[in-house]
Coordinates of C-alpha atoms in Angstrom, one line a residue:
M1 CA 112.7 111.8 130.8
K2 CA 115.7 110.4 129.0
R3 CA 115.8 110.2 125.2
G4 CA 115.5 106.4 125.3
D5 CA 112.6 106.5 127.7
A6 CA 110.8 108.9 125.4
V7 CA 111.3 106.6 122.5
N8 CA 110.1 103.6 124.5
A9 CA 107.0 105.5 125.7
S10 CA 106.2 106.5 122.1
V11 CA 106.6 103.1 120.5
T12 CA 103.0 101.8 120.6
G13 CA 103.1 98.0 120.8
M14 CA 106.7 97.7 122.0
A15 CA 107.7 96.6 125.5
K16 CA 110.2 98.8 127.3
V17 CA 113.7 98.1 126.0
D18 CA 116.8 98.3 128.2
E19 CA 119.0 101.2 126.9
R20 CA 122.1 99.6 128.4
K21 CA 121.8 96.8 125.9
I22 CA 120.4 98.7 122.8
G23 CA 121.6 102.1 121.8
F24 CA 119.2 105.0 121.1
E25 CA 119.8 104.9 117.3
D26 CA 119.1 101.1 117.3
L27 CA 115.9 101.7 119.2
I28 CA 114.7 104.0 116.4
T29 CA 115.8 101.5 113.7
L30 CA 114.0 98.6 115.5
H31 CA 110.9 100.7 115.5
I32 CA 111.2 101.5 111.8
I33 CA 111.7 97.8 110.9
R34 CA 108.8 96.8 113.1
N35 CA 106.5 99.3 111.4
D36 CA 107.7 98.1 107.9
L37 CA 107.0 94.5 108.8
V38 CA 103.5 95.3 109.9
S39 CA 102.9 97.6 106.9
I40 CA 104.1 95.3 104.1
P41 CA 101.3 92.6 104.5
N42 CA 98.8 95.5 104.6
Q43 CA 100.1 96.8 101.3
I44 CA 100.0 93.4 99.6
D45 CA 96.5 92.9 101.0
R46 CA 95.4 95.9 99.0
N47 CA 97.1 94.6 95.9
V48 CA 95.4 91.2 96.2
T49 CA 92.0 93.0 96.4
R50 CA 92.7 95.0 93.3
T51 CA 94.1 92.1 91.1
A52 CA 92.1 89.0 92.1
F53 CA 89.3 87.8 89.8
S54 CA 86.7 86.1 92.0
Q55 CA 84.3 88.1 94.2
L56 CA 85.3 85.8 97.1
I57 CA 88.7 87.6 97.0
N58 CA 88.2 91.0 95.5
E59 CA 85.0 91.9 97.4
Y60 CA 84.4 89.4 100.2
K61 CA 88.2 89.2 101.0
D62 CA 88.4 85.6 102.0
Y63 CA 92.2 85.5 102.4
A64 CA 95.2 86.3 104.6
V65 CA 98.6 87.9 104.0
G66 CA 101.5 87.5 106.3
I67 CA 105.2 86.9 107.1
V68 CA 106.6 84.0 109.1
D69 CA 110.1 83.4 110.3
P70 CA 112.4 80.5 109.3
D71 CA 110.7 78.2 111.8
G72 CA 107.2 79.0 110.6
D73 CA 106.4 81.3 113.6
L74 CA 104.2 84.4 112.7
I75 CA 106.0 87.7 112.4
S76 CA 103.1 89.9 111.1
Q77 CA 99.9 89.6 109.3
S78 CA 97.6 92.1 107.4
R79 CA 94.8 93.7 109.4
G80 CA 92.3 92.5 106.7
S81 CA 93.2 88.9 107.2
L82 CA 90.4 86.6 108.4
L83 CA 90.9 85.7 112.0
I84 CA 90.4 82.0 111.3
F85 CA 93.6 82.2 109.2
A86 CA 95.4 84.7 111.5
A87 CA 95.7 82.1 114.3
N88 CA 98.2 79.7 112.8
A89 CA 97.4 78.6 109.2
L90 CA 100.4 80.3 107.4
G91 CA 103.0 79.0 109.8
T92 CA 101.5 75.5 109.8
A93 CA 101.8 75.2 106.1
V94 CA 105.4 76.5 106.0
R95 CA 106.5 74.1 108.8
D96 CA 105.1 71.2 106.9
G97 CA 106.9 72.3 103.8
I98 CA 110.2 72.5 105.7
A99 CA 109.7 69.0 107.1
L100 CA 109.0 67.6 103.6
H101 CA 111.6 69.4 101.5
G102 CA 114.2 70.6 104.0
A103 CA 114.9 74.4 104.1
D104 CA 118.0 73.9 102.0
N105 CA 115.8 72.5 99.2
I106 CA 113.4 75.5 99.1
A107 CA 115.3 77.7 96.7
E108 CA 115.2 81.3 95.8
G109 CA 112.2 81.7 93.4
D110 CA 110.4 78.7 94.6
V111 CA 106.7 79.2 95.2
L112 CA 104.8 76.4 97.1
I113 CA 101.2 75.7 97.7
S114 CA 99.4 73.6 100.4
N115 CA 95.9 72.8 101.3
H116 CA 96.7 69.4 102.9
A117 CA 93.8 68.6 105.2
E118 CA 95.9 66.6 107.7
T119 CA 98.3 69.5 108.0
L120 CA 96.1 72.5 108.0
G121 CA 93.0 70.9 109.4
Q122 CA 90.7 73.1 107.3
H123 CA 88.5 72.7 104.2
L124 CA 90.4 72.2 101.0
N125 CA 89.5 75.5 99.5
N126 CA 91.9 77.2 101.9
V127 CA 95.2 77.1 100.0
V128 CA 98.4 78.6 101.5
M129 CA 101.0 79.9 99.0
Y130 CA 104.5 80.8 100.3
T131 CA 107.9 81.7 99.0
P132 CA 111.3 81.9 100.9
I133 CA 113.0 85.3 101.6
R134 CA 116.7 84.8 101.5
A135 CA 119.2 87.4 102.8
E136 CA 121.1 87.2 99.6
R137 CA 120.4 86.1 96.0
G138 CA 121.1 82.5 95.4
H139 CA 121.6 80.3 98.4
G140 CA 121.8 82.9 101.2
E141 CA 120.2 82.4 104.6
I142 CA 116.4 82.1 104.7
V143 CA 115.3 85.0 107.0
A144 CA 111.5 84.6 106.5
Y145 CA 108.8 83.3 104.2
F146 CA 106.1 85.5 102.6
C147 CA 102.7 83.8 102.6
I148 CA 99.2 84.4 101.2
L149 CA 96.3 82.1 102.0
M150 CA 93.3 82.3 99.6
H151 CA 89.9 80.6 99.6
W152 CA 90.0 79.1 96.1
I153 CA 86.6 79.3 94.6
D154 CA 86.4 75.6 93.7
V155 CA 88.8 72.7 94.0
G156 CA 86.6 69.9 92.7
G157 CA 84.5 67.6 94.9
I158 CA 80.9 66.4 94.7
L159 CA 79.3 69.9 94.8
V160 CA 79.9 73.2 93.3
G161 CA 82.2 75.3 95.5
S162 CA 83.8 72.1 97.0
S163 CA 83.3 73.1 100.7
T164 CA 79.5 73.6 100.3
S165 CA 78.2 70.1 100.8
T166 CA 76.6 69.3 104.2
S167 CA 76.7 65.5 103.7
T168 CA 80.3 64.5 102.7
T169 CA 81.7 61.6 104.7
E170 CA 85.4 61.7 103.7
I171 CA 87.9 64.3 102.6
F172 CA 88.2 62.8 99.1
Q173 CA 84.7 63.8 98.2
E174 CA 85.6 67.5 98.8
G175 CA 88.3 68.1 96.2
I176 CA 92.0 67.9 95.3
Q177 CA 94.8 68.1 97.8
F178 CA 98.2 69.8 97.4
R179 CA 100.8 69.1 100.1
S180 CA 103.5 71.7 99.8
V181 CA 104.1 71.2 96.1
K182 CA 106.1 73.6 94.0
L183 CA 104.1 75.8 91.7
M184 CA 107.3 77.6 90.7
H185 CA 110.9 76.3 91.0
R186 CA 113.8 78.8 91.0
G187 CA 111.5 81.3 89.3
E188 CA 110.3 78.9 86.5
R189 CA 106.6 78.1 86.4
S190 CA 105.5 74.4 86.5
E191 CA 103.1 74.3 83.7
D192 CA 102.1 70.8 84.8
M193 CA 100.9 72.1 88.1
F194 CA 98.9 75.0 86.5
R195 CA 97.3 72.5 84.1
M196 CA 96.4 70.3 87.1
I197 CA 94.7 73.2 88.9
R198 CA 92.8 74.3 85.8
Y199 CA 91.4 70.8 85.2
N200 CA 90.3 70.3 88.8
T201 CA 88.0 73.3 89.1
R202 CA 84.7 74.2 87.7
F203 CA 85.8 77.9 87.3
P204 CA 89.2 77.7 85.7
D205 CA 89.4 81.3 84.5
E206 CA 88.4 82.9 87.8
L207 CA 90.6 80.5 89.8
I208 CA 93.7 81.0 87.6
G209 CA 93.2 84.7 87.9
D210 CA 93.1 84.5 91.7
V211 CA 96.2 82.2 91.6
E212 CA 98.1 84.8 89.5
A213 CA 97.2 87.5 92.0
Q214 CA 98.4 85.2 94.8
I215 CA 101.7 84.6 93.1
A216 CA 102.2 88.3 92.4
G217 CA 101.5 89.2 96.0
C218 CA 103.9 86.6 97.3
L219 CA 106.8 87.7 95.0
L220 CA 106.2 91.4 95.6
G221 CA 106.0 90.9 99.4
R222 CA 109.2 88.9 99.3
D223 CA 111.0 91.6 97.5
M224 CA 109.8 94.3 99.9
V225 CA 111.0 92.3 102.9
K226 CA 114.3 91.7 101.2
Q227 CA 114.8 95.4 100.8
I228 CA 114.4 95.8 104.6
V229 CA 117.0 93.1 105.2
G230 CA 119.4 94.6 102.7
K231 CA 119.0 98.1 104.2
Y232 CA 119.4 97.3 107.9
G233 CA 121.1 93.9 107.9
V234 CA 120.2 90.4 109.1
D235 CA 121.1 91.0 112.7
R236 CA 118.9 94.1 113.2
F237 CA 116.1 92.4 111.2
H238 CA 116.1 89.5 113.6
S239 CA 116.4 91.8 116.6
A240 CA 113.2 93.7 115.6
I241 CA 111.3 90.4 115.2
T242 CA 112.5 89.2 118.7
T243 CA 111.5 92.5 120.2
M244 CA 108.0 92.3 118.6
R245 CA 107.5 88.8 119.9
D246 CA 108.8 89.7 123.4
H247 CA 106.3 92.5 123.7
A248 CA 103.4 90.4 122.7
R249 CA 104.4 87.7 125.2
H250 CA 104.8 90.4 127.8
L251 CA 101.2 91.5 127.4
S252 CA 99.9 88.0 127.9
K253 CA 102.2 87.5 130.9
V254 CA 100.9 90.6 132.6
A255 CA 97.2 89.6 132.0
I256 CA 97.7 86.0 133.2
E257 CA 99.6 87.0 136.3
A258 CA 96.9 89.5 137.3
A259 CA 94.0 87.0 136.8
P260 CA 92.9 84.7 139.6
K261 CA 94.2 81.2 139.5
G262 CA 91.9 78.2 139.0
E263 CA 89.8 76.3 136.5
F264 CA 86.9 77.9 134.7
S265 CA 84.4 75.9 132.5
A266 CA 81.7 76.7 130.0
Y267 CA 79.4 74.8 127.7
A268 CA 77.6 75.4 124.4
F269 CA 76.5 73.3 121.5
L270 CA 75.9 73.2 117.7
D271 CA 72.7 72.2 116.0
N272 CA 74.0 69.0 114.3
D273 CA 76.8 67.8 112.0
G274 CA 74.9 68.1 108.7
V275 CA 74.2 64.3 108.5
N276 CA 72.5 63.4 111.8
L277 CA 70.2 66.4 112.0
D278 CA 68.5 65.5 115.3
K279 CA 71.8 65.2 117.3
T280 CA 73.4 68.2 118.8
V281 CA 77.1 68.6 119.0
P282 CA 78.4 69.5 122.5
I283 CA 81.3 72.0 123.1
G284 CA 82.5 71.9 126.7
V285 CA 85.8 73.6 127.6
T286 CA 87.8 74.1 130.8
V287 CA 90.4 77.0 131.0
R288 CA 93.1 76.7 133.6
L289 CA 95.1 79.6 134.9
D290 CA 98.2 79.0 137.1
G291 CA 99.6 82.5 137.1
K292 CA 102.2 81.7 134.5
R293 CA 100.3 80.0 131.6
I294 CA 96.8 79.6 130.2
T295 CA 95.6 76.2 129.1
V296 CA 92.5 75.6 127.0
D297 CA 91.3 72.0 127.7
Y298 CA 88.6 70.7 125.3
V299 CA 87.5 68.3 128.0
N300 CA 83.9 67.8 126.9
V301 CA 83.6 68.2 123.1
A302 CA 82.0 65.8 120.7
D303 CA 83.9 63.0 119.0
Q304 CA 84.7 63.2 115.3
L305 CA 81.4 63.6 113.4
S306 CA 80.1 61.6 110.4
G307 CA 79.5 64.7 108.4
P308 CA 81.8 67.6 107.3
M309 CA 81.4 69.6 110.5
N310 CA 85.0 68.6 111.5
A311 CA 88.4 70.3 111.7
G312 CA 91.9 69.1 112.3
R313 CA 93.7 70.0 115.5
N314 CA 95.5 73.0 114.0
G315 CA 92.5 74.4 112.1
G316 CA 90.1 73.6 114.9
A317 CA 91.2 73.3 118.6
V318 CA 94.4 75.4 118.3
A319 CA 92.9 78.1 116.0
A320 CA 89.8 78.6 118.3
A321 CA 92.0 78.9 121.4
R322 CA 94.3 81.4 119.8
I323 CA 91.5 83.6 118.5
A324 CA 89.9 83.7 121.9
L325 CA 93.1 84.6 123.6
K326 CA 93.9 87.4 121.1
Y327 CA 90.4 88.9 121.6
L328 CA 90.9 88.8 125.4
I329 CA 94.4 90.0 125.9
S330 CA 95.5 92.4 123.1
P331 CA 92.9 92.8 120.3
D332 CA 94.2 96.1 119.2
E333 CA 97.9 95.1 118.9
P334 CA 99.5 93.7 115.7
L335 CA 99.4 89.9 115.7
N336 CA 102.5 87.8 116.0
E337 CA 103.6 84.4 117.5
G338 CA 104.4 85.9 120.9
D339 CA 100.6 86.4 121.5
F340 CA 100.4 82.6 121.9
D341 CA 103.7 81.7 123.7
L342 CA 102.0 81.2 127.0
L343 CA 99.0 79.2 125.6
D344 CA 98.7 75.5 125.8
V345 CA 95.9 73.5 124.1
E346 CA 94.9 70.0 125.2
I347 CA 92.6 67.8 123.2
P348 CA 92.9 64.1 122.3
E349 CA 92.9 63.0 118.6
G350 CA 89.6 62.0 117.2
K351 CA 87.4 64.8 118.4
F352 CA 85.5 67.0 116.0
L353 CA 88.0 69.7 116.7
S354 CA 90.9 67.3 116.2
A355 CA 89.7 65.0 113.5
R356 CA 91.7 62.1 112.3
R357 CA 93.2 61.7 108.8
N358 CA 90.8 61.7 105.9
A359 CA 87.8 63.0 107.9
P360 CA 85.5 65.3 106.0
L361 CA 86.3 68.9 106.7
G362 CA 84.0 70.8 104.3
L363 CA 82.4 72.8 107.1
S364 CA 85.6 73.1 109.1
G365 CA 85.2 76.8 110.1
H366 CA 81.6 76.7 110.9
M367 CA 82.0 75.4 114.5
I368 CA 84.9 77.8 115.4
P369 CA 82.7 81.0 116.2
T370 CA 80.7 79.1 118.8
T371 CA 83.9 77.5 120.2
V372 CA 85.5 80.9 120.6
D373 CA 82.3 82.1 122.3
T374 CA 82.5 79.2 124.7
I375 CA 86.1 79.8 125.6
L376 CA 85.4 83.5 126.2
R377 CA 82.4 82.5 128.3
A378 CA 84.7 80.4 130.5
L379 CA 87.0 83.4 130.9
A380 CA 84.2 85.8 131.9
E381 CA 84.9 85.0 135.6
P382 CA 88.6 85.6 135.8
F383 CA 88.5 88.5 133.3
P384 CA 85.1 90.2 134.2
D385 CA 86.1 93.6 132.7
R386 CA 87.0 92.1 129.4
A387 CA 84.0 89.7 129.2
A388 CA 81.3 90.1 126.6
A389 CA 78.1 88.3 125.9
A390 CA 77.8 85.8 123.1
H391 CA 77.6 86.9 119.4
H392 CA 75.4 85.3 116.7
G393 CA 78.0 82.6 116.6
T394 CA 77.8 81.2 113.1
Y395 CA 79.2 81.5 109.6
G396 CA 75.6 81.4 108.4
A397 CA 76.9 80.4 105.0
Y398 CA 74.7 79.9 101.9
A399 CA 75.5 79.6 98.3
F400 CA 73.6 80.2 95.1
H401 CA 74.8 78.1 92.1
G402 CA 73.7 77.0 88.7
K403 CA 74.2 77.9 85.0
S404 CA 73.8 81.4 83.6
A405 CA 70.8 81.7 81.3
A406 CA 72.7 84.2 79.2
T407 CA 76.0 82.4 78.8
G408 CA 75.4 78.8 79.8
K409 CA 78.4 79.0 82.0
P410 CA 78.3 77.8 85.7
F411 CA 78.2 80.4 88.4
F412 CA 78.7 80.2 92.2
H413 CA 78.0 82.9 94.8
L414 CA 78.9 82.2 98.4
D415 CA 77.8 84.5 101.2
T416 CA 77.8 84.4 105.0
S417 CA 75.5 86.0 107.5
V418 CA 76.1 89.3 109.3
G419 CA 74.6 89.4 112.8
G420 CA 74.9 90.9 116.2
W421 CA 77.8 90.7 118.5
G422 CA 77.6 90.6 122.3
A423 CA 77.4 93.6 124.6
S424 CA 80.1 94.3 127.2
S425 CA 80.2 96.0 130.5
S426 CA 80.7 99.4 128.8
M427 CA 79.1 99.4 125.4
D428 CA 76.3 97.9 123.3
G429 CA 77.1 95.0 121.0
Y430 CA 78.7 95.7 117.7
G431 CA 77.0 94.8 114.5
P432 CA 75.6 93.6 112.3
S433 CA 78.9 92.0 111.4
R434 CA 80.2 88.5 110.4
S435 CA 81.3 86.0 112.9
N436 CA 84.2 86.5 115.4
V437 CA 86.5 84.5 113.1
H438 CA 85.8 86.7 110.1
G439 CA 86.2 90.2 111.7
D440 CA 85.3 93.0 109.4
T441 CA 84.9 91.0 106.1
S442 CA 82.8 93.1 103.8
D443 CA 79.5 92.4 102.1
V444 CA 79.6 92.0 98.4
P445 CA 77.7 95.1 97.1
I446 CA 74.1 94.5 96.3
E447 CA 74.4 96.0 92.8
V448 CA 77.3 93.6 92.0
Q449 CA 75.3 90.6 93.2
E450 CA 72.2 91.5 91.2
A451 CA 74.3 92.2 88.1
Y452 CA 75.8 88.7 88.1
Y453 CA 73.3 86.3 89.6
P454 CA 69.6 85.3 89.1
F455 CA 68.1 87.2 92.0
R456 CA 67.4 90.7 93.3
F457 CA 67.0 92.0 96.8
A458 CA 63.4 92.6 97.8
S459 CA 64.6 94.0 101.1
Y460 CA 67.6 94.2 103.4
R461 CA 67.0 95.7 106.9
L462 CA 68.0 95.4 110.6
R463 CA 66.0 92.9 112.5
C464 CA 64.0 94.6 115.3
D465 CA 64.3 93.1 118.8
S466 CA 67.0 90.6 117.7
G467 CA 69.6 91.9 120.1
G468 CA 69.6 90.6 123.7
V469 CA 68.1 93.1 126.1
G470 CA 70.3 94.6 128.8
E471 CA 71.8 97.7 130.3
F472 CA 73.9 97.4 127.2
R473 CA 72.0 95.9 124.3
G474 CA 73.2 93.1 122.1
G475 CA 74.0 93.9 118.5
L476 CA 71.3 93.4 115.9
G477 CA 70.9 90.8 113.2
V478 CA 69.4 91.5 109.8
E479 CA 66.5 90.3 107.6
K480 CA 67.6 89.8 104.0
V481 CA 65.0 88.8 101.4
Y482 CA 66.1 87.5 98.0
L483 CA 63.6 87.4 95.1
V484 CA 64.8 84.6 92.7
T485 CA 64.6 85.6 89.0
G486 CA 65.8 82.4 87.3
P487 CA 66.3 78.7 88.0
C488 CA 69.3 77.8 90.3
R489 CA 70.0 76.0 93.5
I490 CA 70.7 77.3 97.0
T491 CA 72.8 75.4 99.6
L492 CA 72.2 76.3 103.2
K493 CA 74.8 75.8 105.9
I494 CA 73.3 77.7 108.9
D495 CA 73.9 76.7 112.5
R496 CA 73.5 78.0 116.1
T497 CA 69.7 78.0 115.8
K498 CA 69.2 76.1 119.0
C499 CA 71.9 77.5 121.3
A500 CA 70.8 81.1 121.6
P501 CA 73.5 83.8 122.1
W502 CA 73.7 84.1 125.9
G503 CA 73.7 87.3 127.9
V504 CA 76.0 88.3 130.8
A505 CA 75.3 89.7 134.2
G506 CA 71.5 89.6 133.8
G507 CA 71.5 90.5 130.1
G508 CA 69.0 88.7 127.8
E509 CA 69.6 86.2 125.0
G510 CA 69.9 87.3 121.3
K511 CA 67.5 85.8 118.8
V512 CA 68.7 82.9 116.7
S513 CA 68.8 82.7 112.9
E514 CA 65.8 81.6 110.7
V515 CA 65.7 80.7 107.0
D516 CA 62.6 80.4 105.0
I517 CA 62.1 79.3 101.4
V518 CA 58.8 80.7 100.2
R519 CA 57.7 79.2 96.9
R520 CA 55.9 81.2 94.2
D521 CA 52.8 79.1 94.9
G522 CA 52.9 80.0 98.6
T523 CA 54.3 76.8 100.0
H524 CA 56.9 77.2 102.7
I525 CA 60.1 75.4 103.7
R526 CA 62.0 76.2 106.9
S527 CA 65.5 74.8 106.7
F528 CA 69.1 75.4 107.9
K529 CA 71.2 72.8 106.1
G530 CA 70.8 71.2 102.7
T531 CA 70.5 72.0 98.9
Y532 CA 67.3 73.1 97.3
D533 CA 66.1 73.9 93.7
V534 CA 64.6 77.4 93.4
D535 CA 63.0 79.2 90.5
D536 CA 61.6 82.5 89.2
G537 CA 59.3 84.1 91.8
D538 CA 60.6 82.1 94.9
R539 CA 61.8 84.1 97.9
I540 CA 64.7 83.3 100.2
V541 CA 64.2 85.0 103.6
I542 CA 67.3 84.9 105.8
R543 CA 67.0 86.3 109.4
T544 CA 70.2 86.4 111.3
G545 CA 70.8 86.2 115.0
G546 CA 71.6 89.0 117.5
G547 CA 74.1 89.3 120.2
G548 CA 73.5 88.8 123.9
G549 CA 72.9 91.7 126.3
Y550 CA 74.9 92.8 129.3
G551 CA 73.4 93.8 132.6
H552 CA 69.7 94.2 133.7
A553 CA 67.6 95.8 131.0
W554 CA 65.8 98.1 133.6
K555 CA 69.1 99.8 134.2
R556 CA 69.5 101.0 130.6
D557 CA 69.7 104.7 130.1
L558 CA 66.3 106.1 129.1
D559 CA 67.8 108.2 126.3
R560 CA 69.3 105.0 124.8
V561 CA 65.9 103.2 125.0
K562 CA 64.2 106.2 123.3
A563 CA 66.8 106.2 120.5
D564 CA 66.5 102.5 120.0
V565 CA 62.7 102.7 119.7
R566 CA 62.8 105.6 117.3
L567 CA 65.4 103.9 115.1
G568 CA 63.4 100.7 115.0
Y569 CA 66.1 98.7 116.9
V570 CA 63.7 97.9 119.7
S571 CA 59.9 97.7 119.5
R572 CA 57.6 99.6 121.9
A573 CA 56.3 96.3 123.2
S574 CA 59.9 95.2 124.1
A575 CA 60.7 98.6 125.6
L576 CA 57.8 98.1 128.0
T577 CA 58.2 94.4 128.7
H578 CA 61.9 94.3 129.1
Y579 CA 63.1 97.8 129.8
G580 CA 60.1 99.0 131.7
V581 CA 59.7 102.1 129.6
F582 CA 56.3 103.6 128.7
F583 CA 56.0 105.7 125.5
N584 CA 53.1 107.9 124.4
D585 CA 51.9 108.2 120.8
A586 CA 54.5 110.8 120.0
L587 CA 57.3 108.4 121.1
E588 CA 58.1 110.4 124.2
I589 CA 58.8 108.7 127.5
D590 CA 56.2 108.8 130.3
V591 CA 58.8 109.3 133.0
D592 CA 56.5 108.9 136.1
R593 CA 55.0 105.5 135.0
T594 CA 58.5 104.4 133.8
T595 CA 60.0 105.2 137.2
V596 CA 57.4 103.1 139.0
R597 CA 57.7 100.2 136.6
R598 CA 61.5 100.1 136.8
R599 CA 61.4 100.2 140.6
E600 CA 59.1 97.1 140.6
M601 CA 61.5 95.3 138.2
A602 CA 64.5 96.1 140.4
Q603 CA 62.6 94.5 143.4
S604 CA 61.5 91.4 141.5
P605 CA 62.1 88.0 143.2
A606 CA 64.5 87.0 140.4
V607 CA 66.8 90.0 141.1
A608 CA 66.6 89.4 144.8
R609 CA 67.7 85.8 144.3
E610 CA 70.6 86.9 142.1
H611 CA 71.8 89.4 144.8
S612 CA 71.5 86.8 147.5
A613 CA 73.6 84.3 145.4
V614 CA 76.3 86.9 145.0

């Protein structure tokens, strides 16, 4: 093997490079630059966690860190970034800033912010901050932008938390908008802008602390990238970015060329839009593969909704399609714009995933997990080895808010559900975890929550039998019980309680979410959307959904069934009914009776019909 071939083979995530065009030393340099560009956002990610004030950032990690090129195309992003932001949010904000100001008017030391709904298509709490990276100090060439998106804890609006209301009908009810305005100009802070931020939030100290962490991260990230440009030069810097993008595009190209051509459709739905509670929201998609490109066509999705369960085109239709494609093609590779070079998205304006100007967007992310699930469901046929069953499919968001009895100051605590993910052809479903547009976002530690807010945890456990049955079982949901210790309010934003997480290849459905408010006097409320007053002694019981199963349950390995029953993941009743497994009182398997029962299940009319259809 030649030296260059050895380098190419060892460079994980780099397509083979032609030695005749690039020398051996440059191959090494390109690899070093690539690793630096992937590493820097991860380092800034850690700094943001350490320096931010609000728990949404320093514990929950509701943010994204990345680098985009002079055209706003993504170069790299931190592994901890939320997937809903990883798709296109950073570049979308930068492109709008360039269009408004012109690149020549974005100076060294400028720091801009944008949460403009018509641009980003997400709720107003999601604020992108970015700063230019120039090759030389002064007015040198812009080689990239360093960006950090944070969910600001509160930006005004009719309800605490801004994006928490389930009944807003226009964007102006949800908070203040900034469209690529300069927070700093040539290194000088705009005190007017800081004052505007402070007086448009209910939590000025926490928010300004987060903003300072965001600024510090942007400036440090900028300087770290400038060091790379200074060390290796602009040409090799651009060559490394091109190589990274070419490789990502190559992975998509190979997968698309290998897949069967055709149109593949799938359907799912959401419970409601938060206003019309009895009207479901359809999500119908068709994916077209022609051997060269992949097109996601939102051919049958609901029109723009009255309530805040809307998203703009970039934050809705485009984001969901990109997330689904990344899961399918190269989930373990670092993210960059090349992942999406062969993707087309078709949707007319005025759908709930491409809402028009001034539409309410407070729940903008809540429909994306189910939309991603639906796209992946359509792709199960052309990509059977990569298909997985549906996951719990919802943000499952809920927020406690009120005034502290000790200090009299307002408080706000936002949480989202963890539930089961779908099983695949080779493994049980992952979980409990957050939605497929969150990734591995952490739980705020119980001790921290109990120290700051008027509740304690009566229990927190896995939800038995919540995962869909199958040869590979769906991931489990949880049951979380809050005991309220003082007066406050809870706002519920739970969905996917009617469209159960589906199984694949004979696998069963996962259970859906349930939320109960149990009053101190024993009265009971079951609700999924809305705001409720709660008081000392009330209990909030949140049960989250599980993932769908894969394959027929009677094929599941007996040792796996035994382990599931002993660990409390599957009940003995379900083991018998769905898996055909008999247990004695010592939780040992009765092999003879189980063998007979499983043989009967394999010969059932339903299985026979399935085989004849195939």
